[in-house]
CSV table of C-alpha atoms in Angstrom, one decimal:
chain,number,residue,atom,x,y,z
T,248,MET,CA,-12.6,14.8,1.8
T,249,SER,CA,-9.8,14.7,4.4
T,250,GLY,CA,-9.5,17.9,6.2
T,251,TRP,CA,-13.2,18.8,6.0
T,252,ALA,CA,-14.9,19.7,9.3
T,253,LEU,CA,-18.4,20.7,10.2
T,254,HIS,CA,-18.7,24.3,11.1
T,255,PRO,CA,-18.9,24.6,14.9
T,256,GLN,CA,-22.0,26.7,14.8
T,257,LEU,CA,-23.8,24.1,12.7
T,258,ARG,CA,-22.5,21.4,15.0
T,259,ASP,CA,-23.8,23.2,18.1
T,260,ASP,CA,-27.2,23.9,16.7
T,261,SER,CA,-28.0,20.4,15.5
T,262,HIS,CA,-27.9,16.7,16.2
T,263,PRO,CA,-26.2,14.1,13.9
T,264,VAL,CA,-28.6,11.9,11.9
T,265,ALA,CA,-26.8,10.3,9.0
T,266,MET,CA,-23.8,10.3,6.7
T,267,LEU,CA,-24.9,10.2,3.1
T,268,ALA,CA,-22.4,9.8,0.2
T,269,LEU,CA,-21.8,13.6,0.0
T,270,CYS,CA,-23.6,15.2,2.9
T,271,GLU,CA,-23.6,15.0,6.7
T,272,VAL,CA,-27.3,15.2,7.6
T,273,ARG,CA,-28.2,16.8,10.9
T,274,LEU,CA,-31.4,17.6,12.8
T,275,MET,CA,-31.7,21.2,13.8
T,276,ASP,CA,-32.3,21.4,17.6
T,277,ASP,CA,-35.7,23.2,17.2
T,278,ALA,CA,-38.7,21.1,17.9
T,279,ASN,CA,-40.9,23.8,16.3
T,280,TYR,CA,-40.3,22.2,12.9
T,281,PRO,CA,-38.9,18.9,11.6
T,282,TRP,CA,-35.8,20.5,10.1
T,283,LEU,CA,-32.8,18.8,8.5
T,284,ILE,CA,-29.7,20.4,7.3
T,285,LEU,CA,-27.4,18.7,4.7
T,286,VAL,CA,-23.8,19.7,4.7
T,287,PRO,CA,-21.7,18.6,1.8
T,288,ARG,CA,-18.3,17.4,3.0
T,289,ILE,CA,-16.4,19.5,0.5
T,290,ILE,CA,-13.7,21.8,1.8
T,291,ASP,CA,-14.3,25.6,1.4
T,292,ALA,CA,-17.6,25.2,-0.5
T,293,VAL,CA,-19.8,28.3,0.1
T,294,GLU,CA,-22.0,28.6,-2.9
T,295,LEU,CA,-23.8,25.9,-4.8
T,296,THR,CA,-21.8,26.8,-7.8
T,297,ASP,CA,-18.6,26.0,-5.9
T,298,LEU,CA,-19.4,22.3,-6.2
T,299,PRO,CA,-18.3,20.4,-9.3
T,300,GLY,CA,-21.2,19.2,-11.4
T,301,THR,CA,-21.1,15.6,-10.1
T,302,GLU,CA,-21.3,16.9,-6.5
T,303,GLN,CA,-24.1,19.2,-7.4
T,304,ALA,CA,-26.1,16.3,-8.9
T,305,GLN,CA,-25.4,14.2,-5.8
T,306,LEU,CA,-26.5,17.1,-3.6
T,307,LEU,CA,-29.8,17.2,-5.5
T,308,THR,CA,-30.2,13.5,-5.0
T,309,GLU,CA,-29.6,13.8,-1.3
T,310,ILE,CA,-32.0,16.8,-1.0
T,311,GLY,CA,-34.6,14.5,-2.6
T,312,THR,CA,-33.8,11.8,-0.1
T,313,ALA,CA,-34.2,14.2,2.8
T,314,SER,CA,-37.4,15.6,1.3
T,315,ARG,CA,-39.0,12.2,0.9
T,316,ALA,CA,-37.9,11.2,4.5
T,317,LEU,CA,-39.6,14.2,5.9
T,318,GLN,CA,-42.7,13.8,3.7
T,319,ALA,CA,-43.0,10.1,4.7
T,320,GLN,CA,-42.6,10.7,8.4
T,321,PHE,CA,-44.5,14.0,8.9
T,322,ARG,CA,-46.8,14.6,5.9
T,323,PRO,CA,-46.1,18.3,5.8
T,324,HIS,CA,-48.2,20.9,4.1
T,325,LYS,CA,-45.1,22.1,2.3
T,326,LEU,CA,-41.3,21.6,2.3
T,327,ASN,CA,-39.0,24.6,2.5
T,328,ILE,CA,-35.6,24.1,0.9
T,329,ALA,CA,-33.0,26.8,1.2
T,330,MET,CA,-29.3,27.6,0.8
T,331,LEU,CA,-28.7,30.8,2.6
T,332,GLY,CA,-25.4,31.0,4.4
T,333,ASN,CA,-25.7,34.5,5.6
T,334,MET,CA,-24.7,33.5,9.1
T,335,VAL,CA,-22.6,30.5,8.5
T,336,ARG,CA,-20.8,30.5,5.1
T,337,GLN,CA,-20.1,26.8,5.0
T,338,LEU,CA,-22.4,25.5,2.3
T,339,HIS,CA,-25.5,23.8,3.9
T,340,VAL,CA,-29.0,23.1,2.7
T,341,HIS,CA,-32.1,23.5,4.9
T,342,VAL,CA,-34.9,21.0,4.3
T,343,ILE,CA,-37.8,21.9,6.6
T,344,ALA,CA,-41.3,20.4,7.0
T,345,ARG,CA,-43.8,23.1,7.3
T,346,PHE,CA,-47.4,23.0,8.6
T,347,LEU,CA,-50.3,25.4,8.6
T,348,ASP,CA,-50.2,25.6,12.4
T,349,ASP,CA,-46.4,25.9,12.9
T,350,PRO,CA,-45.2,29.0,14.7
T,351,ALA,CA,-43.8,30.8,11.7
T,352,TRP,CA,-46.4,29.9,9.0
T,353,PRO,CA,-46.6,31.2,6.3
T,354,MET,CA,-43.3,33.0,6.7
T,355,PRO,CA,-39.9,31.3,6.5
T,356,VAL,CA,-38.7,30.0,9.8
T,357,TRP,CA,-35.7,32.2,10.3
T,358,GLY,CA,-35.9,35.0,12.9
T,359,ARG,CA,-39.5,34.0,13.9
T,360,ALA,CA,-40.2,31.8,16.9
T,361,ALA,CA,-37.4,31.1,19.5
T,362,ALA,CA,-36.0,27.7,19.0
T,363,VAL,CA,-37.4,25.0,21.3
T,364,PRO,CA,-34.6,22.5,22.0
T,365,TYR,CA,-35.5,18.8,22.0
T,366,SER,CA,-35.2,16.7,25.1
T,367,ALA,CA,-32.3,14.2,24.9
T,368,ALA,CA,-34.8,11.4,24.6
T,369,ALA,CA,-36.9,13.2,21.9
T,370,ALA,CA,-33.8,14.0,19.9
T,371,THR,CA,-32.5,10.5,20.0
T,372,THR,CA,-35.9,9.1,18.9
T,373,ARG,CA,-36.3,11.6,16.1
T,374,CYS,CA,-32.8,11.1,14.7
T,375,SER,CA,-33.2,7.4,14.8
T,376,ASP,CA,-36.6,7.5,13.0
T,377,LEU,CA,-35.1,9.8,10.3
T,378,LEU,CA,-32.0,7.7,9.9
T,379,ALA,CA,-34.2,4.7,9.2
T,380,ARG,CA,-35.9,6.6,6.4
T,381,LEU,CA,-32.7,8.2,5.0
T,382,LEU,CA,-30.7,4.9,4.9
T,383,PRO,CA,-33.5,2.3,4.8
N,248,MET,CA,-45.9,22.2,-21.6
N,249,SER,CA,-49.2,23.2,-23.1
N,250,GLY,CA,-51.6,24.4,-20.5
N,251,TRP,CA,-49.0,25.6,-18.1
N,252,ALA,CA,-49.5,29.2,-16.9
N,253,LEU,CA,-47.5,31.4,-14.5
N,254,HIS,CA,-49.3,31.9,-11.2
N,255,PRO,CA,-50.9,35.4,-11.2
N,256,GLN,CA,-49.3,36.4,-8.0
N,257,LEU,CA,-45.8,35.6,-9.3
N,258,ARG,CA,-46.7,37.4,-12.5
N,259,ASP,CA,-47.8,40.5,-10.7
N,260,ASP,CA,-44.8,40.6,-8.4
N,261,SER,CA,-42.2,40.4,-11.1
N,262,HIS,CA,-40.9,41.4,-14.5
N,263,PRO,CA,-40.2,38.9,-17.4
N,264,VAL,CA,-36.4,38.4,-18.0
N,265,ALA,CA,-35.9,35.2,-20.0
N,266,MET,CA,-37.3,31.8,-21.1
N,267,LEU,CA,-34.7,29.1,-20.4
N,268,ALA,CA,-35.3,25.5,-21.5
N,269,LEU,CA,-37.2,24.6,-18.4
N,270,CYS,CA,-37.9,27.8,-16.5
N,271,GLU,CA,-39.4,31.2,-17.0
N,272,VAL,CA,-37.0,33.6,-15.3
N,273,ARG,CA,-38.4,36.8,-13.7
N,274,LEU,CA,-37.0,39.7,-11.8
N,275,MET,CA,-38.8,40.4,-8.6
N,276,ASP,CA,-40.1,43.9,-8.5
N,277,ASP,CA,-38.1,44.9,-5.4
N,278,ALA,CA,-35.0,47.1,-6.0
N,279,ASN,CA,-33.8,46.3,-2.4
N,280,TYR,CA,-32.1,43.2,-3.8
N,281,PRO,CA,-31.2,41.8,-7.2
N,282,TRP,CA,-33.7,39.0,-7.0
N,283,LEU,CA,-34.6,36.4,-9.7
N,284,ILE,CA,-37.2,33.7,-9.6
N,285,LEU,CA,-37.1,30.6,-11.8
N,286,VAL,CA,-40.4,29.0,-12.5
N,287,PRO,CA,-40.4,25.5,-14.1
N,288,ARG,CA,-43.0,25.3,-16.9
N,289,ILE,CA,-44.4,22.0,-15.5
N,290,ILE,CA,-48.1,21.8,-14.7
N,291,ASP,CA,-49.0,21.2,-11.1
N,292,ALA,CA,-45.4,21.1,-9.8
N,293,VAL,CA,-45.3,22.1,-6.2
N,294,GLU,CA,-42.3,20.3,-4.6
N,295,LEU,CA,-38.9,19.8,-6.1
N,296,THR,CA,-39.6,16.1,-5.8
N,297,ASP,CA,-42.6,16.5,-8.1
N,298,LEU,CA,-40.2,17.0,-11.0
N,299,PRO,CA,-38.9,14.0,-12.9
N,300,GLY,CA,-35.2,13.5,-12.6
N,301,THR,CA,-34.3,15.0,-15.9
N,302,GLU,CA,-36.2,18.2,-15.1
N,303,GLN,CA,-34.6,18.3,-11.6
N,304,ALA,CA,-31.2,18.2,-13.2
N,305,GLN,CA,-32.2,20.9,-15.7
N,306,LEU,CA,-33.5,23.1,-12.9
N,307,LEU,CA,-30.1,22.7,-11.1
N,308,THR,CA,-28.4,23.8,-14.3
N,309,GLU,CA,-30.7,26.8,-14.6
N,310,ILE,CA,-30.2,27.7,-10.9
N,311,GLY,CA,-26.5,27.7,-11.7
N,312,THR,CA,-27.0,29.9,-14.8
N,313,ALA,CA,-29.0,32.4,-12.7
N,314,SER,CA,-26.4,32.3,-9.9
N,315,ARG,CA,-23.6,33.1,-12.3
N,316,ALA,CA,-25.5,35.9,-13.9
N,317,LEU,CA,-26.1,37.6,-10.6
N,318,GLN,CA,-22.6,37.0,-9.4
N,319,ALA,CA,-21.1,38.4,-12.6
N,320,GLN,CA,-23.3,41.5,-12.6
N,321,PHE,CA,-23.5,42.3,-8.9
N,322,ARG,CA,-20.6,40.6,-7.1
N,323,PRO,CA,-22.8,39.8,-4.1
N,324,HIS,CA,-21.4,38.8,-0.7
N,325,LYS,CA,-23.7,35.8,-0.8
N,326,LEU,CA,-26.4,34.2,-2.9
N,327,ASN,CA,-29.6,33.0,-1.2
N,328,ILE,CA,-31.3,30.1,-3.1
N,329,ALA,CA,-34.7,29.0,-1.8
N,330,MET,CA,-37.8,27.0,-2.7
N,331,LEU,CA,-40.4,27.9,-0.2
N,332,GLY,CA,-43.9,28.0,-1.7
N,333,ASN,CA,-45.8,28.8,1.5
N,334,MET,CA,-47.6,31.7,-0.2
N,335,VAL,CA,-47.7,30.6,-3.8
N,336,ARG,CA,-47.6,26.8,-4.2
N,337,GLN,CA,-46.6,26.8,-7.9
N,338,LEU,CA,-42.9,25.6,-7.7
N,339,HIS,CA,-40.5,28.5,-8.0
N,340,VAL,CA,-36.9,29.1,-7.0
N,341,HIS,CA,-35.6,32.3,-5.5
N,342,VAL,CA,-32.1,33.3,-6.4
N,343,ILE,CA,-31.2,36.5,-4.6
N,344,ALA,CA,-27.9,38.5,-4.5
N,345,ARG,CA,-27.2,39.5,-0.9
N,346,PHE,CA,-25.0,42.3,0.4
N,347,LEU,CA,-23.7,43.2,3.8
N,348,ASP,CA,-25.5,46.6,3.5
N,349,ASP,CA,-28.8,45.4,2.1
N,350,PRO,CA,-31.9,46.2,4.2
N,351,ALA,CA,-32.5,42.6,5.5
N,352,TRP,CA,-28.9,41.4,6.1
N,353,PRO,CA,-28.1,39.0,7.6
N,354,MET,CA,-31.7,37.7,7.7
N,355,PRO,CA,-33.5,36.2,4.8
N,356,VAL,CA,-35.4,38.8,2.7
N,357,TRP,CA,-38.9,37.7,3.3
N,358,GLY,CA,-41.0,39.8,5.6
N,359,ARG,CA,-38.3,42.3,6.3
N,360,ALA,CA,-38.1,45.6,4.3
N,361,ALA,CA,-41.1,46.7,2.3
N,362,ALA,CA,-40.6,46.1,-1.4
N,363,VAL,CA,-39.2,49.0,-3.4
N,364,PRO,CA,-40.7,48.8,-7.0
N,365,TYR,CA,-38.4,49.6,-9.9
N,366,SER,CA,-39.1,52.5,-12.1
N,367,ALA,CA,-40.2,51.3,-15.6
N,368,ALA,CA,-36.8,52.4,-17.0
N,369,ALA,CA,-34.8,50.7,-14.3
N,370,ALA,CA,-36.8,47.5,-14.7
N,371,THR,CA,-36.2,47.5,-18.4
N,372,THR,CA,-32.5,48.1,-18.0
N,373,ARG,CA,-32.0,45.5,-15.3
N,374,CYS,CA,-34.0,42.8,-17.2
N,375,SER,CA,-32.1,43.5,-20.4
N,376,ASP,CA,-28.7,43.3,-18.6
N,377,LEU,CA,-29.7,40.1,-17.0
N,378,LEU,CA,-31.0,38.6,-20.2
N,379,ALA,CA,-27.7,39.2,-21.8
N,380,ARG,CA,-26.0,37.2,-19.1
N,381,LEU,CA,-28.6,34.4,-19.0
N,382,LEU,CA,-28.7,33.9,-22.7
N,383,PRO,CA,-25.3,35.2,-23.9
């Protein structure tokens, strides 16, 4: 995986949470929703089908890990899982905890409410809490 | 899988394309985008993590099949793959071919352009073409 680098837009929009076997897990800097992104450390991957089968299976495992971490910590009404890549082509998976009273419900989150950045202290706490659930 | 039934909202919004091993594949009735949904025939599944591991792996395989079918037929700029379920909780996966000149680009498709229903002939042709790629 030498030579892989996180896309600067993804880096700037999020906080580091954990390194899993395949993915870098980051917390999106938007306190409107508990929102993780998983970024496989595979050079030039854009579509899911760009990943070899073993990495696809590992990605599925890590989506499950992220899903269970958000479910355990936040008890969401629903999870939203998405691979879009319209803005940033580097393959990344959104795993978002959704609630009946969140600012975009029932629509998807993109292009709805303006992002609400975390305070430094809140980001640190949230990332630390999620890390403990991702890598218990 | 006795007792499973497609949610009526999904049924009304789409045309039948194919039965894969796990999923019913349907074409969303919106000619703005080549847009498939995959619905696992598993009773009461809502979240990806509700599926046993073997069915999760099969769903991944079928998402790949649907992705390659759309890529081969439409040569999209990007695929969007999403499990949302905010409106209809029955687990379903959107696999959507996106283009730089489609009516929602670069945003996700939900809540943007009004759906443009296919004519009966166009729906039949499109479903038939996609079936040939899904079950060659």
